[in-house]
DNA sequence: GATGAATGAGCTTTCATTCAT
DNA sequence: GATGAATGAAAGCTCATTCAT
């Protein structure tokens, strides 16, 4: 038991370090050396726990995204009337998106960059997993009669994209754009679109 | 005249090949050897025309995006009534986004991954340039009284993000999602939002 | 103990190989491949131990020169009367200069050729270190009343130069010039100059 | 005639530029591009006049050294009594050595650095030519009864080495060492050696 | 005679991965 | 389980040289 725990702790240290480095540098620019140093572990230990860089990346992303999804789920449990609930959804997603910027960056931007095909597939699954989760939320909204009768899958993709884009913009231009204003605008657009009634 | 044309032609061949390889493989996985082969020039010629991989990347993105912007501008000249015009805007952007998938992929996804700082800055400028262009279109719509009084900059970011996300989805799941349906859904969302009236 | 020794041994093998190749080919013409082959290690091992070619060069020169200096110092310990002692100094320097031709060649000839500035500075320090060592010997001679009252720094530079030049000449024309004759002539010149009394 | 002159002028411009660049950067670090730029000539023109970099180097050194030798010869014509004449020899050589530092640097320091064998041979000849010239001066001195009966060839090598070394030292430490003091010390050593009478 | 765009062999350096300890 | 010295394939980049104009 002790031994197993010890190794579990090391595994976590590695994943945490990996998440930080991967998100900061991107897959190809992240070096196993740096991850090992940051995790306070010898390089060999990385390979003892994950058989390749790609697999470490895969594990990092997958586990991280699971965490985010469960956090969103937790925070959305509420008894607010729907109009407030939709606003909460938007602001929660923005907050968590920014908080876990490392992972979302990886998950939404590093899709193309020439990683092992097998691993790429894994990353896509994670992304799909996230989209499905959003679609699920939208379906609930439709069932309750608040959300329009549109293709939830596509709508989820659109929602993820719009939030990712706006959050990245906030992080890149923190002076020009306040988070509150961003949430307001997002909420406005997502509620009733661009056009005047 | 002939000499000048010749060098221009070679430059273009290189840029074209670079766009293809960069978008397919991402910056770090794209190899100068492959670009050279695809452009049917010697590797040295790459460096004779662009002093580094980063600069070639930068030139590829910048020139490509300029092309896209001017194409959108061209296609949007029309005398349609506004409701149709907005639909045209959406469908045009989707079409061109998909057509120039190489460049949009690079431009919207390769922002983080450890490229030279100077070049990164350049890429950001290109992205900003595109956002500004969209914002400009939205401002015109506001002036004509069709578009809501929202922050155009943020709205442009949102618009770019939503289109990018949906187009990537179409390309990744060509069987599941037809382009027409995607445009319809996008138009619906962008016109009047997710919520029932 | 064993582990430490092993890495030390490899380091030494590399330095030895590097000294041979650098002196034979000069800094720019020396190839890391050749040094690796000669040291019987993989090229990566060179970089594992020395972070760049320049630094390997620097280490090679510095460590080598230290060795020479301590050898000269050892061999000069003697109780000979001064007149013999001065002859011993000259012949010892000639012998060691020729024996360690690799290093002296590097140290006195490769000063200009476009190496990293930082490393160049290091090489200059080594050279200065050697000159200072000679100056120290001359100062002792002055204290004992045998050596003229001249600027020891300049005299040391002159002494190093004359010996370097003559030794190179011997090595280049081994048939024409015997080492004994060279030492005799050097001793004559250094003792009482070119001019008749 | 006109055409020939024109090409001669270009040849000279190239040689001048080459001397500057080679001496500043050393053979391997000197780039044909830089020489062409400095000579205000297209790169092809370099190859039109000199079939390779090595040959350009060779020509540069040879022609330069010829110039120096004839300058020394000119300046040494004098009717001074010998004691003054020897001092003049030393100070003249120092002055010209420093003035033509480019060439002397090349000629005395770039001998080893992995240039084409054929060219290396050429450079050695130039060096020998210079040594022979000095030896010739010494022989005259011996004939006149002022210079000791030592091997003139070796003595010339020694003289060249000592002057090269001291001059380099002056150039490297211009603040610490005045040229006058250097000439005085050199003259003292070369006249009557290091030892007290 | 003169040019400069084009070439490609060859170099230094990086870094994921392995394996003896 | 854990380590880190050692590896070597692979990549970006340089630059002397060529040749069509």
Short mmCIF file of C-alpha atoms in Angstrom, two decimals, chain A residues 37-180:
data_model
loop_
_atom_site.label_atom_id
_atom_site.label_comp_id
_atom_site.label_asym_id
_atom_site.label_seq_id
_atom_site.Cartn_x
_atom_site.Cartn_y
_atom_site.Cartn_z
CA UNK A 37 12.98 19.00 -13.34
CA UNK A 38 9.69 20.67 -12.55
CA UNK A 39 8.30 17.41 -11.18
CA UNK A 40 11.48 16.92 -9.12
CA UNK A 41 11.95 13.51 -10.61
CA UNK A 42 14.67 11.94 -12.73
CA UNK A 43 14.06 11.74 -16.40
CA UNK A 44 14.00 7.97 -16.31
CA UNK A 45 11.08 8.13 -13.92
CA UNK A 46 9.01 9.85 -16.55
CA UNK A 47 9.52 6.87 -18.80
CA UNK A 48 8.98 4.50 -15.97
CA UNK A 49 5.48 5.92 -15.53
CA UNK A 50 4.58 6.89 -19.09
CA UNK A 51 6.09 5.01 -21.93
CA UNK A 52 6.49 8.00 -24.22
CA UNK A 53 6.14 11.75 -24.40
CA UNK A 54 2.99 11.38 -26.47
CA UNK A 55 1.40 9.16 -23.90
CA UNK A 56 2.31 11.53 -21.11
CA UNK A 57 0.69 14.30 -23.11
CA UNK A 58 -2.37 12.22 -23.70
CA UNK A 59 -2.71 11.35 -20.03
CA UNK A 60 -2.21 14.97 -19.00
CA UNK A 61 -4.92 16.23 -21.29
CA UNK A 62 -7.40 13.49 -20.58
CA UNK A 63 -7.14 13.65 -16.81
CA UNK A 64 -7.17 17.43 -16.85
CA UNK A 65 -10.28 17.65 -18.97
CA UNK A 66 -12.12 15.18 -16.78
CA UNK A 67 -11.38 17.46 -13.86
CA UNK A 68 -12.74 20.50 -15.64
CA UNK A 69 -15.92 18.78 -16.72
CA UNK A 70 -16.68 17.61 -13.23
CA UNK A 71 -16.03 21.08 -11.88
CA UNK A 72 -18.44 22.64 -14.36
CA UNK A 73 -21.02 20.04 -13.45
CA UNK A 74 -20.62 20.78 -9.76
CA UNK A 75 -20.92 24.50 -10.11
CA UNK A 76 -23.97 24.34 -12.30
CA UNK A 77 -26.10 22.62 -9.73
CA UNK A 78 -28.49 25.39 -8.79
CA UNK A 79 -32.13 26.27 -8.38
CA UNK A 80 -32.00 29.56 -10.17
CA UNK A 81 -34.72 30.45 -12.65
CA UNK A 82 -33.60 29.55 -16.15
CA UNK A 83 -32.74 33.02 -17.39
CA UNK A 84 -30.29 33.40 -14.52
CA UNK A 85 -29.17 29.83 -14.99
CA UNK A 86 -28.11 30.45 -18.56
CA UNK A 87 -26.07 33.42 -17.46
CA UNK A 88 -24.48 31.26 -14.79
CA UNK A 89 -23.58 28.68 -17.42
CA UNK A 90 -21.85 31.26 -19.52
CA UNK A 91 -19.97 32.88 -16.67
CA UNK A 92 -18.96 29.56 -15.17
CA UNK A 93 -17.57 28.32 -18.43
CA UNK A 94 -15.66 31.53 -18.93
CA UNK A 95 -14.23 31.38 -15.43
CA UNK A 96 -13.16 27.77 -15.64
CA UNK A 97 -11.88 28.23 -19.15
CA UNK A 98 -9.62 30.98 -17.94
CA UNK A 99 -8.67 29.22 -14.74
CA UNK A 100 -7.63 26.10 -16.62
CA UNK A 101 -6.22 27.98 -19.52
CA UNK A 102 -3.32 25.51 -19.71
CA UNK A 103 -5.56 22.63 -20.59
CA UNK A 104 -8.06 24.38 -22.78
CA UNK A 105 -5.19 25.86 -24.75
CA UNK A 106 -3.76 22.44 -25.32
CA UNK A 107 -7.10 20.89 -26.00
CA UNK A 108 -8.36 23.44 -28.50
CA UNK A 109 -5.18 24.61 -30.13
CA UNK A 110 -2.72 21.77 -30.24
CA UNK A 111 -4.86 19.55 -32.35
CA UNK A 112 -2.94 19.80 -35.57
CA UNK A 113 0.64 19.92 -34.54
CA UNK A 114 1.94 16.61 -35.73
CA UNK A 115 1.67 14.41 -32.68
CA UNK A 116 1.56 10.63 -33.01
CA UNK A 117 -1.59 9.67 -34.80
CA UNK A 118 -2.74 7.40 -32.03
CA UNK A 119 -2.38 10.12 -29.46
CA UNK A 120 -4.04 12.65 -31.70
CA UNK A 121 -7.03 10.38 -31.80
CA UNK A 122 -7.01 10.33 -28.03
CA UNK A 123 -6.99 14.12 -27.87
CA UNK A 124 -9.88 14.29 -30.28
CA UNK A 125 -11.82 11.97 -28.06
CA UNK A 126 -11.24 14.30 -25.14
CA UNK A 127 -12.45 17.20 -27.16
CA UNK A 128 -15.49 15.26 -28.27
CA UNK A 129 -16.07 14.33 -24.66
CA UNK A 130 -16.19 18.02 -23.76
CA UNK A 131 -18.48 18.89 -26.66
CA UNK A 132 -20.80 16.04 -25.72
CA UNK A 133 -20.93 17.34 -22.20
CA UNK A 134 -22.00 20.77 -23.43
CA UNK A 135 -24.51 19.19 -25.80
CA UNK A 136 -25.93 17.32 -22.85
CA UNK A 137 -26.45 20.61 -20.99
CA UNK A 138 -28.15 22.08 -24.03
CA UNK A 139 -30.41 19.07 -24.40
CA UNK A 140 -31.56 19.55 -20.84
CA UNK A 141 -32.34 23.17 -21.69
CA UNK A 142 -34.31 22.10 -24.71
CA UNK A 143 -36.26 19.59 -22.64
CA UNK A 144 -37.13 22.35 -20.22
CA UNK A 145 -38.31 24.43 -23.15
CA UNK A 146 -35.82 27.25 -22.89
CA UNK A 147 -33.40 26.40 -25.65
CA UNK A 148 -34.33 26.58 -29.30
CA UNK A 149 -34.83 23.51 -31.37
CA UNK A 150 -31.44 23.49 -33.03
CA UNK A 151 -28.87 20.74 -33.60
CA UNK A 152 -27.35 20.45 -30.14
CA UNK A 153 -24.13 18.93 -31.37
CA UNK A 154 -23.44 21.81 -33.69
CA UNK A 155 -24.63 24.27 -31.11
CA UNK A 156 -22.24 22.80 -28.57
CA UNK A 157 -19.37 23.13 -31.01
CA UNK A 158 -20.37 26.72 -31.61
CA UNK A 159 -20.63 27.43 -27.90
CA UNK A 160 -17.23 25.91 -27.16
CA UNK A 161 -15.68 27.88 -30.00
CA UNK A 162 -17.15 31.20 -29.06
CA UNK A 163 -16.10 30.84 -25.44
CA UNK A 164 -12.61 29.68 -26.31
CA UNK A 165 -12.13 32.56 -28.68
CA UNK A 166 -13.38 35.21 -26.28
CA UNK A 167 -11.42 33.83 -23.35
CA UNK A 168 -8.20 33.75 -25.36
CA UNK A 169 -8.87 37.31 -26.33
CA UNK A 170 -9.33 38.35 -22.73
CA UNK A 171 -6.09 36.69 -21.71
CA UNK A 172 -4.19 38.25 -24.57
CA UNK A 173 -5.58 41.73 -24.01
CA UNK A 174 -6.22 41.89 -20.28
CA UNK A 175 -6.15 45.69 -20.21
CA UNK A 176 -8.50 46.32 -23.07
CA UNK A 177 -11.20 43.88 -22.10
CA UNK A 178 -12.67 43.26 -18.67
CA UNK A 179 -13.98 39.83 -17.93
CA UNK A 180 -17.34 41.22 -16.87
#
